[in-house]
PDB file of C-alpha atoms in Angstrom:
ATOM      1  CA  UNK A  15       0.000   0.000   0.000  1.00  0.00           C
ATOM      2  CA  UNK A  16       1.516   3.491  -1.231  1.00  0.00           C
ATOM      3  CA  UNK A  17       1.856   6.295   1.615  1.00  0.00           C
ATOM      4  CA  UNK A  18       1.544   8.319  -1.271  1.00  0.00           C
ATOM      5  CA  UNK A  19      -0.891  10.380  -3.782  1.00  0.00           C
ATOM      6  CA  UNK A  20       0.070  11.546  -6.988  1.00  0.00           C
ATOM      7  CA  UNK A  21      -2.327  13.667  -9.287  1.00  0.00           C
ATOM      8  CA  UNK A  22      -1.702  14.687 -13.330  1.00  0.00           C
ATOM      9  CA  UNK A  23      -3.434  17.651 -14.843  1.00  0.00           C
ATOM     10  CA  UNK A  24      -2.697  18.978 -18.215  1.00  0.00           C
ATOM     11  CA  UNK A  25      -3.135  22.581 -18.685  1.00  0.00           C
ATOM     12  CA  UNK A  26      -3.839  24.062 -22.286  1.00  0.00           C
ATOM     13  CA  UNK A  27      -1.304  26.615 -21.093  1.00  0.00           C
ATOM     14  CA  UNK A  28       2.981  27.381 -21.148  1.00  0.00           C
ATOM     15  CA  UNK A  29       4.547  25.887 -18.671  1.00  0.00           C
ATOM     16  CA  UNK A  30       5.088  29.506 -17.481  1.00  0.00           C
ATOM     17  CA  UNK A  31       1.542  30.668 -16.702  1.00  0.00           C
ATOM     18  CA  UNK A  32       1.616  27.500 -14.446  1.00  0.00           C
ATOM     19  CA  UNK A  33       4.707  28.300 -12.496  1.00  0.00           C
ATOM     20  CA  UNK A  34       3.710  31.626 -11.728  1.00  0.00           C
ATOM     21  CA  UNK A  35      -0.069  30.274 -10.865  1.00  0.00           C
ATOM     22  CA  UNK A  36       1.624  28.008  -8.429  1.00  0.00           C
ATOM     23  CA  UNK A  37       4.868  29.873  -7.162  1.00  0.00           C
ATOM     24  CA  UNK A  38       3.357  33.697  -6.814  1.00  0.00           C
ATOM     25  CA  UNK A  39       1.892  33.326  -3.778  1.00  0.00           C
ATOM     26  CA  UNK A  40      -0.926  35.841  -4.635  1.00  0.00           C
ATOM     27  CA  UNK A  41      -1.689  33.611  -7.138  1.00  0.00           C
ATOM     28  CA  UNK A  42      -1.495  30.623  -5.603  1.00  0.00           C
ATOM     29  CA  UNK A  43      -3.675  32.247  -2.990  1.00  0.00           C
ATOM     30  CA  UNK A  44      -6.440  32.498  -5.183  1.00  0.00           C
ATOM     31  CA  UNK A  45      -7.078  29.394  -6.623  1.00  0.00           C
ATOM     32  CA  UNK A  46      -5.881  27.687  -3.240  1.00  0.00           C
ATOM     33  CA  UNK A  47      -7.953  29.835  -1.221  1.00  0.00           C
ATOM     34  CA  UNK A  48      -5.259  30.982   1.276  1.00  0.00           C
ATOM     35  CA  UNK A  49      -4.296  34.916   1.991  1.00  0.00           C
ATOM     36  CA  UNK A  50      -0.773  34.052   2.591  1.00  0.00           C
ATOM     37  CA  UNK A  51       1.256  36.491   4.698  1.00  0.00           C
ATOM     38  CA  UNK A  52       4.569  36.800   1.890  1.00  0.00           C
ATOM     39  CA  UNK A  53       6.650  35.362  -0.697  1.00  0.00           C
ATOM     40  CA  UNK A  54       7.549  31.470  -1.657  1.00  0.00           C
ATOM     41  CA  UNK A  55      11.424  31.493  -0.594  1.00  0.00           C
ATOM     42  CA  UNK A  56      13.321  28.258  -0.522  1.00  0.00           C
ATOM     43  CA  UNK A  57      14.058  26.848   2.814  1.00  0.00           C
ATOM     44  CA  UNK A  58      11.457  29.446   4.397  1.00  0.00           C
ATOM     45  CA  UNK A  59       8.245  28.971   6.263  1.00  0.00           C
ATOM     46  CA  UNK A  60       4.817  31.146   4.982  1.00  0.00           C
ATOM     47  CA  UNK A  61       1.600  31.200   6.975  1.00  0.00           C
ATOM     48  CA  UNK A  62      -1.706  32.244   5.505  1.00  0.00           C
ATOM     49  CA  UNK A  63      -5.551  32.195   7.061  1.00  0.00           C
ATOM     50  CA  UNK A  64      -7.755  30.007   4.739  1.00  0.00           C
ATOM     51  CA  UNK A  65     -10.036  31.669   2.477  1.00  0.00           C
ATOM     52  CA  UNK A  66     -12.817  28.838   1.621  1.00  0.00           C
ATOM     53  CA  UNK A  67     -15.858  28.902   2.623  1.00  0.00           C
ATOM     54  CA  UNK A  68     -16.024  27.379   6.407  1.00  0.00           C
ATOM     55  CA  UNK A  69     -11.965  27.320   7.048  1.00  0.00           C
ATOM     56  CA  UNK A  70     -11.806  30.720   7.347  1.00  0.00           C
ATOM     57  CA  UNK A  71     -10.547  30.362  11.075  1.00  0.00           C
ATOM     58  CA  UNK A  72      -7.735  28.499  10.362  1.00  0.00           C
ATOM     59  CA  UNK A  73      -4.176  29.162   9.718  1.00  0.00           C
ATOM     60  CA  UNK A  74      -1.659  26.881   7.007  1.00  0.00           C
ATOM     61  CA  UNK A  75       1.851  27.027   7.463  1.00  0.00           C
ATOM     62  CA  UNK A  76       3.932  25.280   4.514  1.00  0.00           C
ATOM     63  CA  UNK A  77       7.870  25.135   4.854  1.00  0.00           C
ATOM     64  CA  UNK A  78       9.395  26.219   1.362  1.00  0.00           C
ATOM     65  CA  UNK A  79      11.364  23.028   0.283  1.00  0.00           C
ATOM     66  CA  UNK A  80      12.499  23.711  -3.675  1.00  0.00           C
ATOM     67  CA  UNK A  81      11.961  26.113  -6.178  1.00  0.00           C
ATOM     68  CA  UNK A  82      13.633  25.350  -9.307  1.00  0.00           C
ATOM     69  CA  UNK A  83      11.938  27.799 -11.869  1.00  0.00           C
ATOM     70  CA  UNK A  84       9.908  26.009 -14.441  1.00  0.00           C
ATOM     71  CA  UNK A  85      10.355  22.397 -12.998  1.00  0.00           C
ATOM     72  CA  UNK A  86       9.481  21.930  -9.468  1.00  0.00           C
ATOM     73  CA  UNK A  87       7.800  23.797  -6.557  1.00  0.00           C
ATOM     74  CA  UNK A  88       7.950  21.550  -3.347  1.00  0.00           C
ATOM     75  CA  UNK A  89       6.746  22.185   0.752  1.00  0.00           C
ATOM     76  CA  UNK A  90       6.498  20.162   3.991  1.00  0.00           C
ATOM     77  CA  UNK A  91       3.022  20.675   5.562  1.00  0.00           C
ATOM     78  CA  UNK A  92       0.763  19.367   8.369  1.00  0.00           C
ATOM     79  CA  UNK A  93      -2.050  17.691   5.858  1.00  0.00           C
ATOM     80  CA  UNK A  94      -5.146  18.218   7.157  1.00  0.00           C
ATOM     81  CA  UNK A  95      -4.707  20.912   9.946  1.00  0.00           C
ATOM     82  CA  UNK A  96      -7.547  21.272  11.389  1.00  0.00           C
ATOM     83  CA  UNK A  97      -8.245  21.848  14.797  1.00  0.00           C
ATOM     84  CA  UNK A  98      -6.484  25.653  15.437  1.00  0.00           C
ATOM     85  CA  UNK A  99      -5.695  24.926  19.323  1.00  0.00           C
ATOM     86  CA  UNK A 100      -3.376  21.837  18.000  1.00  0.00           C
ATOM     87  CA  UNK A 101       0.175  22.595  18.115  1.00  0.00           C
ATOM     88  CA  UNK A 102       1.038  19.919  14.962  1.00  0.00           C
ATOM     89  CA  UNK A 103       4.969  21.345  14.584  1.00  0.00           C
ATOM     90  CA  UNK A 104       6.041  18.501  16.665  1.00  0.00           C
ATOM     91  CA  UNK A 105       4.503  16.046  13.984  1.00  0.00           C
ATOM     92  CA  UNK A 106       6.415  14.484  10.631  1.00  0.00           C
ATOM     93  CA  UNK A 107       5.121  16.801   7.728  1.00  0.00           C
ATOM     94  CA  UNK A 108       4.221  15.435   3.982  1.00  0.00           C
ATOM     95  CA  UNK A 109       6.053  16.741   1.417  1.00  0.00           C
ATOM     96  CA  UNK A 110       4.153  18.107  -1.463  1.00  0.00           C
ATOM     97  CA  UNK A 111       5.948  18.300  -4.569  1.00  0.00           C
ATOM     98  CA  UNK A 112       4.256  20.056  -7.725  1.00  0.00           C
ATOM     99  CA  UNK A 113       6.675  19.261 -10.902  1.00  0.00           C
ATOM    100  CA  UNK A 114       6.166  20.692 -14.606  1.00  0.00           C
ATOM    101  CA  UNK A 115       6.577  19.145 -17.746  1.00  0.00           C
ATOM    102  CA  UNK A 116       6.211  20.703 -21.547  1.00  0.00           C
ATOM    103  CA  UNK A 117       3.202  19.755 -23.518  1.00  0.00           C
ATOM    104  CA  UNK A 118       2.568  20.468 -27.391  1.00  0.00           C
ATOM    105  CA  UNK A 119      -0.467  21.471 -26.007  1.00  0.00           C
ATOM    106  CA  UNK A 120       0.388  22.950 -23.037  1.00  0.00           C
ATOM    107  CA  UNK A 121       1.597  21.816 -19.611  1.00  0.00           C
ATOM    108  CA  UNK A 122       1.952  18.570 -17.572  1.00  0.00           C
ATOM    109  CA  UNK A 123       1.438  19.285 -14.027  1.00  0.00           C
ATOM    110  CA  UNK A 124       1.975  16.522 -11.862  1.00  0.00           C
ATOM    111  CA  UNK A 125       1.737  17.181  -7.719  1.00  0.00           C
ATOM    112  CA  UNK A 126       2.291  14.079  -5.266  1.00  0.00           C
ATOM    113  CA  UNK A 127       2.114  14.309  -1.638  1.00  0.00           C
ATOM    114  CA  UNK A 128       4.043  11.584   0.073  1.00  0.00           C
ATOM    115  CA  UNK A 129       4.983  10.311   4.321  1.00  0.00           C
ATOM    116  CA  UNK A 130       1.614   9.700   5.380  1.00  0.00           C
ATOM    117  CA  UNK A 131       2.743   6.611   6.502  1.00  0.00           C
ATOM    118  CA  UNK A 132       4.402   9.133   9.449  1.00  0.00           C
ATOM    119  CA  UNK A 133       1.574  10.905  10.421  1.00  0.00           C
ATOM    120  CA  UNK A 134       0.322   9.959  13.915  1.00  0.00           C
ATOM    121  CA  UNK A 135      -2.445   7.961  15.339  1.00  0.00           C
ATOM    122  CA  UNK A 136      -5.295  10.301  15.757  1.00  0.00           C
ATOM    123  CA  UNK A 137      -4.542  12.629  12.876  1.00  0.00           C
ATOM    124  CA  UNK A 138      -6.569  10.079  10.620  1.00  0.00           C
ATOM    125  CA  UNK A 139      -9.819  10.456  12.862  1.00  0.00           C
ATOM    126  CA  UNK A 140      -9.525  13.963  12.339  1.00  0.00           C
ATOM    127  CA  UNK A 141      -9.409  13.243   8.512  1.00  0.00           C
ATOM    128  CA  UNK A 142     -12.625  11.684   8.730  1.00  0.00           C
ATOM    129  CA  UNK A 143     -14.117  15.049  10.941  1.00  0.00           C
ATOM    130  CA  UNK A 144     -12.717  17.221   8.552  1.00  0.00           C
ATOM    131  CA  UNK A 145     -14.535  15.215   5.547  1.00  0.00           C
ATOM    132  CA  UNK A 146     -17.779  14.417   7.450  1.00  0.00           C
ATOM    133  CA  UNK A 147     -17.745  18.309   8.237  1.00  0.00           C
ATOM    134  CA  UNK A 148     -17.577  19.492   4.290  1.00  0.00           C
ATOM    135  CA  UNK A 149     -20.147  17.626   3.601  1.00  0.00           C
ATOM    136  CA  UNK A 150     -22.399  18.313   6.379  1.00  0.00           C
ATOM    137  CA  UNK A 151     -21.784  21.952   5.388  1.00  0.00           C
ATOM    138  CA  UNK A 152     -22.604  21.254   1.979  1.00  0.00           C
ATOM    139  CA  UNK A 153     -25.981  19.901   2.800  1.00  0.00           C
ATOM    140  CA  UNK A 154     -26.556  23.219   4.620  1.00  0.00           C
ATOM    141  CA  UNK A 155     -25.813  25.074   1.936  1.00  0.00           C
ATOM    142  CA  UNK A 156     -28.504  23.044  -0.363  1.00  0.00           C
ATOM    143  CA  UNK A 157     -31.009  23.600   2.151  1.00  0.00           C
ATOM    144  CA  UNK A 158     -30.915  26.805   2.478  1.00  0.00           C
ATOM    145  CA  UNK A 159     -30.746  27.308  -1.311  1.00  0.00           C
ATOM    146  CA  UNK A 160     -33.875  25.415  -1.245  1.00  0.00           C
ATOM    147  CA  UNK A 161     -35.123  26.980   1.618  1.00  0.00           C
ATOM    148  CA  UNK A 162     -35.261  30.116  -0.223  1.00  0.00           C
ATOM    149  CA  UNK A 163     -36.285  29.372  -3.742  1.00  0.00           C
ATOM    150  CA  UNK A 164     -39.280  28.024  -1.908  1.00  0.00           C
TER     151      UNK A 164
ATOM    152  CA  UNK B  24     -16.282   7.284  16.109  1.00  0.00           C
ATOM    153  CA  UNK B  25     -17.207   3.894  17.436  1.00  0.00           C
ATOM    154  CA  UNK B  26     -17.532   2.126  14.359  1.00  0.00           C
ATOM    155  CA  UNK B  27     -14.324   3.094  12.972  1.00  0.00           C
ATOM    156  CA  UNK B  28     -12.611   0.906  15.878  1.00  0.00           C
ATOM    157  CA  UNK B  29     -10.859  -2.070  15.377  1.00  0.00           C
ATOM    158  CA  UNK B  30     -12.163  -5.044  16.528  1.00  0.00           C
ATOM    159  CA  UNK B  31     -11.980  -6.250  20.091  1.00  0.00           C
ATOM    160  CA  UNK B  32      -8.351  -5.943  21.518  1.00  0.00           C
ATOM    161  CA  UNK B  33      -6.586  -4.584  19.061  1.00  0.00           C
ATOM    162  CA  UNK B  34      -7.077  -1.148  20.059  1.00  0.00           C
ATOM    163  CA  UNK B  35      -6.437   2.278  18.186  1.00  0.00           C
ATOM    164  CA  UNK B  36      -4.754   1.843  14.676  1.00  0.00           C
ATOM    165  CA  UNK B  37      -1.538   3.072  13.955  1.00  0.00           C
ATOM    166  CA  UNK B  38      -1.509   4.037  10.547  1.00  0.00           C
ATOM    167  CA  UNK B  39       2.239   3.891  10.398  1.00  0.00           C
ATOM    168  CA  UNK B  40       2.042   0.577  11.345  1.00  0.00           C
ATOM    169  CA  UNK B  41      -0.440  -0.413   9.192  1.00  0.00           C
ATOM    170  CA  UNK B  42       1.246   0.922   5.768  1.00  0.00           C
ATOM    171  CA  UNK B  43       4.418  -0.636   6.899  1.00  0.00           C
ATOM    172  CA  UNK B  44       2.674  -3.947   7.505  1.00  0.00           C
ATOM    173  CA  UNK B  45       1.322  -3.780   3.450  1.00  0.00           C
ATOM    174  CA  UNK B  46       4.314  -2.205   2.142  1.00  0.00           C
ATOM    175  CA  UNK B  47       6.357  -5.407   1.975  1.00  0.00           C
ATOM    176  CA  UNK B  48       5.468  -7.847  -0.970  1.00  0.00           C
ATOM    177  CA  UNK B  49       5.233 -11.150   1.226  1.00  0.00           C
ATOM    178  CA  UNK B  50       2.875  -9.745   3.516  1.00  0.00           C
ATOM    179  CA  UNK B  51       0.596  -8.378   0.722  1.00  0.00           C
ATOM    180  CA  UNK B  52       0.278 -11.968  -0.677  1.00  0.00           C
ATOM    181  CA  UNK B  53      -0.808 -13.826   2.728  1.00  0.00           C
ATOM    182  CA  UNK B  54      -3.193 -10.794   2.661  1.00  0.00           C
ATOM    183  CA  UNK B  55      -4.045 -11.626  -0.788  1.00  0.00           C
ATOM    184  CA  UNK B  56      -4.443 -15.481   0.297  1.00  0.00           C
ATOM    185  CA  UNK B  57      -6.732 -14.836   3.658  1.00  0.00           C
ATOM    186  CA  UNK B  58      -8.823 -12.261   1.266  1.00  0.00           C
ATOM    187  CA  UNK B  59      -9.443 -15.212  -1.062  1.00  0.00           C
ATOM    188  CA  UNK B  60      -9.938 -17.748   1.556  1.00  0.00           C
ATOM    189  CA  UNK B  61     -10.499 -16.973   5.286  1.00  0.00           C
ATOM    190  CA  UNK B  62      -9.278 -18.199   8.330  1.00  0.00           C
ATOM    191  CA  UNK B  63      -6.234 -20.228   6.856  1.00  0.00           C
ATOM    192  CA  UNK B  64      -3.597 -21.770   9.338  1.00  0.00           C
ATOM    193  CA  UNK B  65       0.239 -21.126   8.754  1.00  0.00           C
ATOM    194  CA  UNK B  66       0.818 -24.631   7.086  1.00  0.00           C
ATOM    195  CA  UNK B  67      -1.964 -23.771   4.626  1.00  0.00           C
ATOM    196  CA  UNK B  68      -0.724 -20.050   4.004  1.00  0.00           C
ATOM    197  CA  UNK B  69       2.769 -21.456   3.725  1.00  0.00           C
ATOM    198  CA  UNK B  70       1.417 -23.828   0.941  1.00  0.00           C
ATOM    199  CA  UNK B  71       2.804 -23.127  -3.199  1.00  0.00           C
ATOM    200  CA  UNK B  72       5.093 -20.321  -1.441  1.00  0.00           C
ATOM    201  CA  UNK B  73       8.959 -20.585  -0.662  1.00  0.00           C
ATOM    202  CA  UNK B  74       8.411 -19.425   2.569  1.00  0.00           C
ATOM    203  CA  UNK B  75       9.111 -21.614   6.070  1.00  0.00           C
ATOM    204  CA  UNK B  76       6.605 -22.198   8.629  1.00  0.00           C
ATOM    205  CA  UNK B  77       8.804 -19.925  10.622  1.00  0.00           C
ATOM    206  CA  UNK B  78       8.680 -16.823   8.058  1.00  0.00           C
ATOM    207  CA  UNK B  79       5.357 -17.059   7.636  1.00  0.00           C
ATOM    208  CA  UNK B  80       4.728 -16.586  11.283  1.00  0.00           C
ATOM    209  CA  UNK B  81       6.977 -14.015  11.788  1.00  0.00           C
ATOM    210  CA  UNK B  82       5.048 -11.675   8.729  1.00  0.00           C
ATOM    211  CA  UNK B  83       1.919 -13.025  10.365  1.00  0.00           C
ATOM    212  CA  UNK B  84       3.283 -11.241  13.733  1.00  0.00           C
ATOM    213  CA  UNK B  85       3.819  -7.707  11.909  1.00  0.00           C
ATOM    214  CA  UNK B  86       0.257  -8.109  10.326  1.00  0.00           C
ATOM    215  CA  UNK B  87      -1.282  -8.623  13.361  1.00  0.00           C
ATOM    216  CA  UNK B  88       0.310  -6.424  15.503  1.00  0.00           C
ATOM    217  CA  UNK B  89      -0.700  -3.610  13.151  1.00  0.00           C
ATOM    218  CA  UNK B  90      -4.695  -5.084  13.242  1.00  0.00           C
ATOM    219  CA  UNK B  91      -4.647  -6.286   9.814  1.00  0.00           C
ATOM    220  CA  UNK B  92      -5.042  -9.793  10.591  1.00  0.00           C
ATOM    221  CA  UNK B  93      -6.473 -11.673  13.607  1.00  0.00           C
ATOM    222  CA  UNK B  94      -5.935 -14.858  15.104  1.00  0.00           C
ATOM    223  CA  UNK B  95      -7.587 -17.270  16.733  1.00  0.00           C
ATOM    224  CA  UNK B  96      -7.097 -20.716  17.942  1.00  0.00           C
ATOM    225  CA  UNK B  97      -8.695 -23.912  16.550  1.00  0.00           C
ATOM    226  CA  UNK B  98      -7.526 -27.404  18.373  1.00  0.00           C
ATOM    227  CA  UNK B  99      -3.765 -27.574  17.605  1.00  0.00           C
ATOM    228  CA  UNK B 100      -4.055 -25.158  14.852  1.00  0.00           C
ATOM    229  CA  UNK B 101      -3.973 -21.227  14.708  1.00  0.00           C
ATOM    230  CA  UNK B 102      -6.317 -19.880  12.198  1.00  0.00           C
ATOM    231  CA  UNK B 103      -5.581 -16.250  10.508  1.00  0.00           C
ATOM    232  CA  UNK B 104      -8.235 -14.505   9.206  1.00  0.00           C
ATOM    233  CA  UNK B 105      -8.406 -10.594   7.497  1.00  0.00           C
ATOM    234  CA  UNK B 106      -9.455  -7.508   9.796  1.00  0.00           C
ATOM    235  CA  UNK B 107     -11.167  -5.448   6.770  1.00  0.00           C
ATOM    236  CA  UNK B 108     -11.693  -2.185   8.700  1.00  0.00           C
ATOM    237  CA  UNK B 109      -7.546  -1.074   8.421  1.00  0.00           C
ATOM    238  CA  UNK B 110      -7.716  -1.729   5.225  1.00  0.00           C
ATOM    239  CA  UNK B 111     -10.693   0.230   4.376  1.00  0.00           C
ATOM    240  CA  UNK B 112      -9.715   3.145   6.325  1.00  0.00           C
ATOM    241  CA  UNK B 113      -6.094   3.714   5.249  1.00  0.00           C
ATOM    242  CA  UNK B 114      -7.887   3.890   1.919  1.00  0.00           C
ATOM    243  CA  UNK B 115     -10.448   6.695   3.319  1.00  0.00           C
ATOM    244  CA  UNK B 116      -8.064   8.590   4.686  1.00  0.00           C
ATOM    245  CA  UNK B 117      -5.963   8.507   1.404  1.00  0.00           C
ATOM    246  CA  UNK B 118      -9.312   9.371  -0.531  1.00  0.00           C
ATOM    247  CA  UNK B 119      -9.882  12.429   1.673  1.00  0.00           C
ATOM    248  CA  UNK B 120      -7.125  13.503   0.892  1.00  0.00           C
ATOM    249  CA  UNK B 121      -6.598  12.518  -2.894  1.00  0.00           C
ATOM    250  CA  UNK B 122     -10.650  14.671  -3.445  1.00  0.00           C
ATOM    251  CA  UNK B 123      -8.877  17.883  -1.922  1.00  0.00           C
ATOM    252  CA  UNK B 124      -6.315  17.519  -4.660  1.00  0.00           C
ATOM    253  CA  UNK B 125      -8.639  16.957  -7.154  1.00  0.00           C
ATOM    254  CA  UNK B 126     -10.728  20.327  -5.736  1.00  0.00           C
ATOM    255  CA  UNK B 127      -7.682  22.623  -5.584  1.00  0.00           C
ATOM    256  CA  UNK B 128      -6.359  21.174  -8.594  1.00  0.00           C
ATOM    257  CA  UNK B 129      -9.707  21.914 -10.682  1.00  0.00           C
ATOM    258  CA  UNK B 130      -9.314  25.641  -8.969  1.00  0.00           C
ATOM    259  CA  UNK B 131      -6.170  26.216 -10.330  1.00  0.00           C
ATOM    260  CA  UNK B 132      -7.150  24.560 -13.591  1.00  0.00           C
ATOM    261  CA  UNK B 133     -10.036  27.329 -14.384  1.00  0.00           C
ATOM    262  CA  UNK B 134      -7.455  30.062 -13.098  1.00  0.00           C
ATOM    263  CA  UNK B 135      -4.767  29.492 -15.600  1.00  0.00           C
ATOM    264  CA  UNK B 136      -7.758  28.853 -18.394  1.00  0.00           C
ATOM    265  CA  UNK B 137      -9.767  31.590 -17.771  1.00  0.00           C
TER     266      UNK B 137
END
């Protein structure tokens, strides 16, 4: 059994749109839904509150691992953060490594996120909260659609 | 959170434990073997397999000990049979994950497109 996820997206666009989309942290603030606090710098740590929808009270911290323009954007981070009064920088991080590759048609993004194996005991309980939650939320948010198109 | 326990005994799973119990190639295949047919003793799961009596016990130790198989004895013999539930939720929490991905990833596809 892999202690390991690996996702491929192509993108119908240069390999540079990507690598700013992912390495500007504005950017990557946007479609990640994080307000990070500054800049991607190798071997540096950035914190940013959540943006989406329900998170908004919690904090991310990713540790800057590589940034090797055009090819690979990596971080350590504490997957699935969740509770804000858990101190988690005592616990192994998973690396998350997003690597680019050339297409005729555009760009190969593939991102894995690997050491799961690591991750303590009750962290995968909190996995389960943290999905149960979004959809619970999402429910709410079809009922009260419904609730007012009624 | 109740029904996400293991069964009696075995306690809280340790998913470090658990990966590192189905990382390793024999393991997987007495998995494999007590999946197919359940509650086999160590003489049977030894069967078509280069593997002592004495190896197979000793991956049967690491399997249990993480919860992914459970023993129990019958006369003489031990019987081993598959704990599903470690299984299954490794996989879950994996899955979680692996959706989030597919989410964010989705995000940043219609940002770059737009």
């Amino acid at each position: 059994m892999e202690d390991r996820i690996e996702k491929r997206i192509e993108l119908t666009v240069p390999v540079a749109r990507v690598w700013r989309a992912l390495t500007d942290y504005r950017e990557f603030g946007t479609w990640f839904r994080v307000a990070l606090e500054g800049p991607f710098v190798a071997g540096q740590e950035v914190r940013g509150r959540i943006t989406y929808p329900g998170y908004e009270h919690l904090v991310m911290t990713v540790t800057v691992q590589s940034v090797q323009p055009e090819w690979l954007f990596s971080f350590t981070w504490h997957p699935y953060a969740i509770d804000p009064d858990t101190d988690y920088s005592s616990e192994p991080p998973t690396l998350v490594e997003f690597k680019l590759t050339p297409l005729p048609t555009g760009t190969m993004l593939v991102v894995t996120e690997s050491g799961f194996a690591a991750l303590p005991v009750h962290r995968r309980d909190e996995a389960f909260r943290m999905n149960t939650r979004g959809w619970s939320s999402q429910m709410e948010n079809i009922s009260q659609h419904v609730g007012q198109t009624r | 959170m109740s029904d996400r326990r293991v069964s009696a005994g075995a306690g809280r799973l340790d998913p470090a434990a658990v990966f590192a119990a189905l990382g390793d190639p024999t393991r997987l295949s007495l998995v494999g073997k007590l999946s197919a047919d359940p509650r086999l003793s160590i003489s049977r799961l030894a069967e078509g397999s280069a593997l002592t009596r004495q190896a197979v016990t000793k991956h049967l130790r690491v399997l249990e000990n993480a919860g992914v198989v459970a023993s129990e004895r019958s006369g003489r013999e031990i019987l081993y049979s598959l704990e599903p539930a470690p299984i299954a939720e490794m996989r879950a929490y994996l899955d979680g994950i692996s959706r989030q991905w597919d989410d964010a990833l989705a995000r940043l596809k219609a940002f770059v497109e737009e």
